[in-house]
Coordinates of C-alpha atoms in Angstrom, one line a residue:
M1 CA 9.2 18.7 3.8
I2 CA 12.3 16.5 3.5
D3 CA 10.6 13.4 2.3
R4 CA 13.7 11.4 1.8
Y5 CA 14.5 11.4 5.5
S6 CA 11.0 11.0 6.7
R7 CA 10.1 8.0 8.9
P8 CA 6.4 7.0 9.2
E9 CA 5.7 7.9 12.8
M10 CA 7.3 11.3 12.6
S11 CA 6.0 12.2 9.1
K12 CA 2.4 11.3 10.3
I13 CA 2.6 14.0 13.0
W14 CA 3.4 16.7 10.4
S15 CA 1.0 15.5 7.7
D16 CA -1.9 17.6 6.6
Q17 CA -4.2 14.8 7.8
R18 CA -2.9 15.0 11.4
K19 CA -2.8 18.8 11.4
F20 CA -6.5 19.1 10.4
E21 CA -7.4 16.4 12.9
I22 CA -6.0 18.5 15.7
W23 CA -7.6 21.7 14.3
L24 CA -10.9 19.9 14.4
E25 CA -10.4 18.5 17.9
I26 CA -9.5 22.0 19.2
E27 CA -12.7 23.5 17.7
V28 CA -14.9 20.7 19.0
L29 CA -13.3 20.8 22.5
A30 CA -13.8 24.5 22.7
C31 CA -17.5 24.1 21.8
E32 CA -17.9 21.4 24.4
A33 CA -16.2 23.6 27.0
M34 CA -18.6 26.5 26.1
A35 CA -21.5 24.1 26.5
E36 CA -20.3 23.1 29.9
L37 CA -20.3 26.8 30.9
C38 CA -23.8 27.1 29.4
Q39 CA -22.6 29.5 26.8
I40 CA -24.0 27.5 23.9
P41 CA -26.6 24.8 23.8
K42 CA -25.3 21.4 24.8
E43 CA -27.3 19.7 22.1
D44 CA -25.4 21.9 19.5
A45 CA -22.1 20.9 21.0
A46 CA -23.1 17.2 20.8
E47 CA -24.2 17.8 17.2
I48 CA -20.8 19.3 16.3
R49 CA -18.9 16.4 17.9
K50 CA -21.1 13.9 16.0
R51 CA -21.1 15.5 12.6
A52 CA -17.9 17.6 12.2
R53 CA -15.8 16.4 9.3
F54 CA -13.2 17.8 6.9
S55 CA -12.0 17.0 3.4
I56 CA -8.5 18.0 2.5
P57 CA -9.1 18.4 -1.2
K58 CA -12.1 20.6 -0.5
I59 CA -10.1 22.7 2.0
L60 CA -7.4 23.3 -0.6
E61 CA -10.0 24.2 -3.2
I62 CA -11.6 26.8 -0.9
E63 CA -8.2 28.2 0.1
K64 CA -7.6 29.1 -3.5
R65 CA -10.5 31.6 -3.1
T66 CA -10.0 32.7 0.5
N67 CA -6.2 32.7 0.6
H68 CA -6.6 31.8 4.3
D69 CA -6.1 28.3 5.4
V70 CA -8.1 28.5 8.7
I71 CA -11.1 30.1 7.0
A72 CA -11.1 27.5 4.3
F73 CA -11.0 24.8 7.0
L74 CA -13.9 26.4 8.9
E75 CA -16.0 26.7 5.7
N76 CA -15.5 23.1 4.9
V77 CA -16.3 21.8 8.4
A78 CA -19.5 24.0 8.5
E79 CA -20.7 22.1 5.4
S80 CA -20.7 18.9 7.4
V81 CA -22.3 20.3 10.6
G82 CA -25.2 22.4 9.5
P83 CA -26.8 25.2 11.6
A84 CA -24.9 24.3 14.8
S85 CA -21.7 25.3 13.0
R86 CA -22.4 28.9 14.0
W87 CA -20.8 28.2 17.4
I88 CA -17.5 26.9 15.9
H89 CA -14.6 29.3 16.3
Q90 CA -16.7 31.5 18.6
G91 CA -14.3 34.0 20.2
L92 CA -11.2 32.3 18.8
T93 CA -8.6 33.6 16.4
S94 CA -6.6 31.6 13.8
S95 CA -3.5 31.5 16.0
D96 CA -5.4 29.9 18.8
I97 CA -5.8 26.9 16.5
L98 CA -2.4 27.1 14.8
D99 CA -0.2 27.6 17.9
T100 CA -2.2 25.1 20.0
T101 CA -1.9 22.5 17.2
L102 CA 1.8 23.3 16.8
A103 CA 2.2 22.6 20.6
V104 CA 0.5 19.2 20.2
Q105 CA 2.8 18.3 17.2
L106 CA 5.9 19.4 19.0
N107 CA 4.9 17.5 22.1
E108 CA 4.3 14.3 20.0
S109 CA 7.6 14.8 18.1
C110 CA 9.5 15.2 21.4
Q111 CA 8.2 11.8 22.5
I112 CA 9.5 10.2 19.3
L113 CA 12.9 12.0 19.6
L114 CA 13.2 11.0 23.3
D115 CA 12.5 7.4 22.3
D116 CA 15.2 7.7 19.6
L117 CA 17.7 9.0 22.2
E118 CA 16.9 6.2 24.6
A119 CA 17.4 3.6 21.9
L120 CA 20.6 5.1 20.8
R121 CA 22.0 5.2 24.3
S122 CA 21.1 1.5 24.8
V123 CA 23.2 0.6 21.8
I124 CA 26.0 2.8 22.9
A125 CA 25.9 1.2 26.3
D126 CA 26.2 -2.3 24.9
Q127 CA 29.2 -1.3 22.8
A128 CA 30.9 0.6 25.7
R129 CA 30.6 -2.5 27.9
R130 CA 31.9 -4.7 25.1
Y131 CA 35.1 -2.6 24.6
K132 CA 35.4 -1.4 28.2
M133 CA 39.0 -2.5 28.5
T134 CA 40.1 -2.4 24.8
P135 CA 43.3 -0.2 24.8
M136 CA 43.7 2.6 22.2
I137 CA 45.7 5.8 22.1
G138 CA 44.0 9.0 23.1
R139 CA 44.7 12.0 20.9
S140 CA 44.8 15.7 21.5
H141 CA 45.4 18.1 18.5
G142 CA 45.1 14.9 16.5
V143 CA 48.4 13.7 17.9
H144 CA 49.0 10.7 20.2
A145 CA 48.6 11.7 23.8
E146 CA 48.0 9.0 26.5
P147 CA 46.2 5.6 26.4
I148 CA 42.5 5.4 26.8
T149 CA 40.1 2.5 26.1
F150 CA 37.6 2.4 23.3
G151 CA 35.0 1.7 25.9
L152 CA 35.8 5.0 27.7
K153 CA 35.4 6.8 24.4
L154 CA 31.9 5.3 23.9
A155 CA 31.0 5.9 27.6
L156 CA 31.7 9.6 26.9
M157 CA 29.3 9.3 24.0
Y158 CA 26.7 7.7 26.3
D159 CA 27.0 10.5 28.8
E160 CA 26.7 13.2 26.1
F161 CA 23.4 11.8 24.8
G162 CA 22.2 11.6 28.4
R163 CA 22.4 15.3 28.5
A164 CA 20.5 15.5 25.2
I165 CA 17.7 13.6 26.9
E166 CA 17.8 16.1 29.9
R167 CA 17.7 19.1 27.6
L168 CA 14.9 17.9 25.4
T169 CA 12.8 16.8 28.4
Q170 CA 13.2 20.3 29.9
T171 CA 12.5 22.0 26.6
R172 CA 9.4 19.9 26.0
E173 CA 7.8 21.4 29.1
R174 CA 8.3 24.9 27.8
I175 CA 7.0 24.0 24.3
R176 CA 4.0 22.0 25.6
V177 CA 1.9 25.2 25.8
G178 CA -1.3 26.2 24.0
K179 CA -3.5 29.2 23.9
I180 CA -7.2 29.9 23.4
S181 CA -7.2 33.6 24.3
G182 CA -8.5 35.5 21.2
A183 CA -7.1 38.1 18.9
V184 CA -4.6 39.7 21.2
G185 CA -4.6 37.3 24.1
T186 CA -6.9 39.2 26.5
H187 CA -9.7 36.5 26.5
A188 CA -12.1 39.4 25.6
H189 CA -14.5 37.0 23.8
I190 CA -13.5 33.6 25.2
D191 CA -13.5 32.6 28.9
P192 CA -10.1 31.5 30.3
K193 CA -11.8 28.4 31.6
I194 CA -12.3 27.3 28.0
E195 CA -8.6 27.7 27.3
R196 CA -7.7 25.6 30.4
S197 CA -10.2 22.9 29.4
V198 CA -9.0 22.6 25.8
C199 CA -5.3 22.6 26.7
E200 CA -5.7 20.0 29.5
R201 CA -7.7 17.6 27.3
L202 CA -4.9 17.9 24.7
G203 CA -2.2 17.2 27.2
L204 CA -0.9 20.8 27.1
K205 CA -0.5 23.6 29.6
P206 CA -2.3 26.9 28.9
A207 CA 0.0 29.9 28.4
T208 CA 0.1 32.1 31.5
L209 CA -0.1 35.0 29.2
S210 CA 0.0 35.3 25.4
T211 CA -0.6 37.8 22.7
Q212 CA -2.2 36.7 19.5
I213 CA 0.4 33.9 19.6
V214 CA 2.5 31.8 21.9
Q215 CA 5.7 33.7 22.3
R216 CA 8.5 32.5 20.0
D217 CA 11.3 32.3 22.5
R218 CA 9.8 28.9 23.3
H219 CA 10.2 27.7 19.8
A220 CA 13.7 29.1 19.5
E221 CA 14.7 27.2 22.6
F222 CA 13.2 24.0 21.1
M223 CA 15.1 24.5 17.8
T224 CA 18.4 25.4 19.6
T225 CA 18.0 22.2 21.6
L226 CA 17.6 20.2 18.4
A227 CA 20.6 22.0 17.0
V228 CA 22.7 21.0 20.1
I229 CA 21.6 17.3 19.7
A230 CA 22.4 17.5 16.0
S231 CA 25.8 18.9 16.8
S232 CA 26.4 16.0 19.2
I233 CA 25.6 13.6 16.3
D234 CA 28.0 15.6 14.2
R235 CA 30.7 15.3 16.9
W236 CA 30.5 11.5 16.9
A237 CA 30.1 11.1 13.2
T238 CA 33.3 13.2 12.8
E239 CA 35.0 11.0 15.4
F240 CA 34.2 7.8 13.6
R241 CA 35.2 9.4 10.3
H242 CA 38.6 10.3 11.7
L243 CA 39.0 6.8 13.2
Q244 CA 38.2 5.3 9.8
R245 CA 41.0 7.1 7.9
T246 CA 43.3 4.7 6.2
E247 CA 46.3 5.8 8.3
V248 CA 44.3 5.1 11.5
L249 CA 41.6 2.5 10.6
E250 CA 40.7 1.6 14.2
V251 CA 37.0 1.5 13.4
E252 CA 35.0 1.4 10.2
E253 CA 31.5 2.2 9.2
F254 CA 29.6 -1.0 8.2
F255 CA 30.0 -1.7 4.5
G256 CA 27.3 -4.0 3.1
E257 CA 27.6 -6.8 0.6
G258 CA 27.2 -5.3 -2.8
Q259 CA 27.7 -1.8 -1.6
K260 CA 30.0 0.5 -3.7
G261 CA 32.2 3.2 -2.5
S262 CA 33.3 5.0 -5.6
S263 CA 32.2 5.1 -9.3
A264 CA 35.9 5.3 -10.3
M265 CA 37.8 3.4 -7.6
P266 CA 36.5 -0.1 -6.8
H267 CA 38.6 -0.3 -3.6
K268 CA 36.9 2.6 -1.8
R269 CA 35.0 2.0 1.5
N270 CA 33.8 5.5 2.5
P271 CA 32.1 6.6 5.7
I272 CA 29.2 8.0 3.8
T273 CA 26.6 7.7 6.6
N274 CA 28.7 9.6 9.0
E275 CA 29.4 12.2 6.4
R276 CA 25.7 12.5 5.7
L277 CA 25.0 13.0 9.4
S278 CA 27.6 15.8 9.5
G279 CA 26.0 17.5 6.6
L280 CA 22.4 17.2 7.9
A281 CA 23.6 18.7 11.3
R282 CA 24.4 21.9 9.4
V283 CA 20.8 22.1 8.2
I284 CA 19.4 21.9 11.7
R285 CA 21.9 24.4 13.0
G286 CA 20.9 26.7 10.2
N287 CA 17.2 26.2 11.1
A288 CA 17.9 27.2 14.7
V289 CA 19.2 30.6 13.5
V290 CA 15.9 31.1 11.7
A291 CA 14.0 30.2 14.9
L292 CA 16.1 32.8 16.8
E293 CA 15.2 35.4 14.1
N294 CA 11.5 34.6 14.7
V295 CA 11.6 35.7 18.3
A296 CA 11.4 39.4 17.4
L297 CA 7.9 40.1 16.0
W298 CA 5.9 43.3 15.8
H299 CA 3.7 44.2 18.8
E300 CA 1.1 41.5 19.5
R301 CA 2.0 39.5 16.4
D302 CA 3.0 39.7 12.8
I303 CA 3.2 36.8 10.4
S304 CA 6.9 36.8 9.4
H305 CA 7.6 33.8 11.6
S306 CA 4.8 31.6 10.2
S307 CA 6.1 30.8 6.7
A308 CA 9.6 29.9 8.1
E309 CA 8.1 27.7 10.8
R310 CA 6.2 25.6 8.4
I311 CA 9.6 24.6 7.0
I312 CA 12.0 24.6 9.9
L313 CA 9.9 22.8 12.6
P314 CA 8.7 19.8 10.6
D315 CA 12.0 19.4 8.7
S316 CA 14.1 19.6 11.8
C317 CA 12.0 17.1 13.7
I318 CA 12.0 14.7 10.7
L319 CA 15.7 15.2 10.1
L320 CA 16.7 14.6 13.8
D321 CA 14.5 11.5 14.0
Y322 CA 16.3 10.1 10.9
M323 CA 19.7 11.2 12.2
L324 CA 19.3 9.5 15.6
A325 CA 18.1 6.3 13.9
K326 CA 21.1 6.4 11.5
L327 CA 23.6 7.0 14.3
R328 CA 22.2 4.1 16.3
D329 CA 22.6 1.9 13.2
V330 CA 26.2 3.1 12.8
V331 CA 27.1 2.4 16.4
E332 CA 25.4 -1.0 16.4
K333 CA 27.1 -2.2 13.2
L334 CA 30.5 -0.4 13.8
Q335 CA 33.4 -2.5 12.8
V336 CA 36.0 -2.2 15.6
Y337 CA 39.6 -3.3 15.1
P338 CA 41.4 -3.9 18.5
D339 CA 44.5 -5.2 16.7
R340 CA 44.8 -2.0 14.8
M341 CA 44.3 0.0 18.0
A342 CA 47.2 -2.0 19.5
E343 CA 49.4 -1.4 16.5
N344 CA 48.8 2.4 16.6
L345 CA 49.3 2.3 20.4
A346 CA 52.8 0.8 19.8
L347 CA 53.8 3.3 17.1
T348 CA 55.5 5.7 19.5
K349 CA 57.3 2.9 21.5
G350 CA 55.9 4.0 24.8
L351 CA 56.2 7.8 24.5
Y352 CA 52.8 8.1 26.1
F353 CA 54.3 7.1 29.4
S354 CA 56.3 10.3 29.7
Q355 CA 54.0 11.9 32.2
S356 CA 54.2 8.9 34.5
I357 CA 58.0 9.2 34.6
L358 CA 57.8 13.0 35.0
L359 CA 55.5 12.7 38.1
A360 CA 57.5 9.9 39.6
L361 CA 60.7 12.1 39.4
T362 CA 59.0 15.1 41.1
R363 CA 57.7 12.8 43.8
A364 CA 61.3 11.5 44.2
G365 CA 62.5 15.1 44.8
A366 CA 63.5 16.4 41.4
E367 CA 62.7 19.9 40.4
R368 CA 59.9 19.9 37.8
K369 CA 61.9 21.9 35.2
N370 CA 64.9 19.5 35.4
A371 CA 62.6 16.5 35.5
Y372 CA 60.7 17.7 32.5
E373 CA 63.8 18.3 30.4
A374 CA 65.3 14.9 31.3
V375 CA 62.1 13.1 30.3
Q376 CA 61.9 15.2 27.1
R377 CA 65.5 14.2 26.2
A378 CA 64.6 10.5 26.5
A379 CA 61.4 11.1 24.6
M380 CA 63.1 12.9 21.7
K381 CA 65.6 10.0 21.3
T382 CA 62.7 7.7 21.0
W383 CA 61.0 10.0 18.6
K384 CA 64.1 9.8 16.4
G385 CA 64.0 6.0 16.5
E386 CA 66.7 5.3 19.1
G387 CA 64.9 2.5 21.0
T388 CA 61.8 2.5 23.3
F389 CA 61.0 5.3 25.7
A390 CA 61.6 3.0 28.7
E391 CA 65.0 2.1 27.4
N392 CA 66.0 5.7 26.9
A393 CA 64.6 6.7 30.2
K394 CA 66.8 4.1 31.9
R395 CA 69.8 5.5 30.1
E396 CA 69.1 9.1 31.1
P397 CA 71.3 10.0 34.1
E398 CA 68.9 12.3 35.9
I399 CA 66.1 9.8 35.6
A400 CA 68.3 6.8 36.5
A401 CA 69.6 8.6 39.5
R402 CA 66.1 8.6 41.1
L403 CA 64.2 5.7 39.5
S404 CA 65.3 2.1 39.3
P405 CA 64.9 0.1 36.1
E406 CA 62.2 -1.9 37.8
E407 CA 60.4 1.3 38.8
I408 CA 60.6 2.6 35.3
D409 CA 59.1 -0.7 33.9
R410 CA 56.3 -0.5 36.4
L411 CA 55.5 3.1 35.4
C412 CA 55.5 2.2 31.7
S413 CA 52.4 0.2 32.1
L414 CA 48.8 0.6 30.8
D415 CA 47.5 -0.4 34.2
I416 CA 48.2 3.0 35.5
H417 CA 45.9 4.6 32.9
F418 CA 43.0 2.2 33.3
K419 CA 42.8 1.9 37.1
H420 CA 39.7 4.1 37.3
V421 CA 37.8 2.7 34.3
D422 CA 35.6 0.6 36.5
A423 CA 34.7 3.5 38.7
T424 CA 33.9 5.7 35.7
F425 CA 31.6 3.0 34.3
K426 CA 29.9 2.6 37.6
A427 CA 29.3 6.4 37.9
L428 CA 27.6 6.3 34.5
G429 CA 25.4 3.3 35.4
L430 CA 27.3 1.1 32.9
E431 CA 28.5 -1.6 35.3

């Protein structure tokens, strides 16, 4: 368990206390379902509901002898129930308890993660609206391309985490599956009606068909979904890290009073939270590979997946919960420098208007090859420091022959690049 990153709500789900609570509830619900079918005395089911208890220290002590966690649990519970305990675990196998409990835990974890995603998107939306029309240079290959707005960049982030919500919601339905079907899934000693009753009362769906376990393609999908979300976090943490580089410095991670950036260099203000998020994303992606390896098991079940799942599923849920909360904090407190964005936008003296001139020339009748070369000549003069791009475009004969100085000035305007921003925000529901 990665305690450092554990938040109370999520860590509670994966605690021993919560695990044994669910184990006990499954056993009691199964007994109650059996009583409803007149398979065991109703008074015994009522006695089990009333008296069944567990003690974690005693379970752990018994497990030292049995080397089997479920048997240790059953022995401990039986001590509190008395003679009626003979009906507990009737027709069930350990994985009925383990996998159904895991489904409850994953379902509860999904709700927390979905709440995290909604909270993150809310903060992103606020910042996107705030910087909706704040101009900055767009970059491809890390090189200045054409103007965008910082609000558009954040709107893209908002859209990406909307897909995260869609994926997790869909995956949740496939992971919200339990099974109470016995040793190899045939219901040989447990009525399917009991499985349906227990699962429904736990907020789960019964598996249509299982072996001794719920099939692990479901868990692999869950883990790969978490890995994609973690990769989206990494993508935006990397974006903010690049924008914080000294040479760029268009945004900066919040740096608190009294915070220190380096033990050696007092001037340092490092993007440590974003770097941490990028590192933790690698852990979740690695865990997803383990989940994929767990899909291939021997026949109706082996136990090779179990030990790995006890690490990767709790840790990944805990980590992603932490990461989403931290990214929300980063976005909410992000230091944004519009003046620096304007300075960087001005560095190339309007070179980013080259496509506007190129397209105007072809619309005016120029062959694309000739138009491209004429615009490139003007651009290279600007690149070498010989005035602005608009000035050089006006002096280029093949451009001046088709476009007036006034037309060139009109084309060298940010308005052209931002004319669809409102429509984009509306399409995203960010009006």
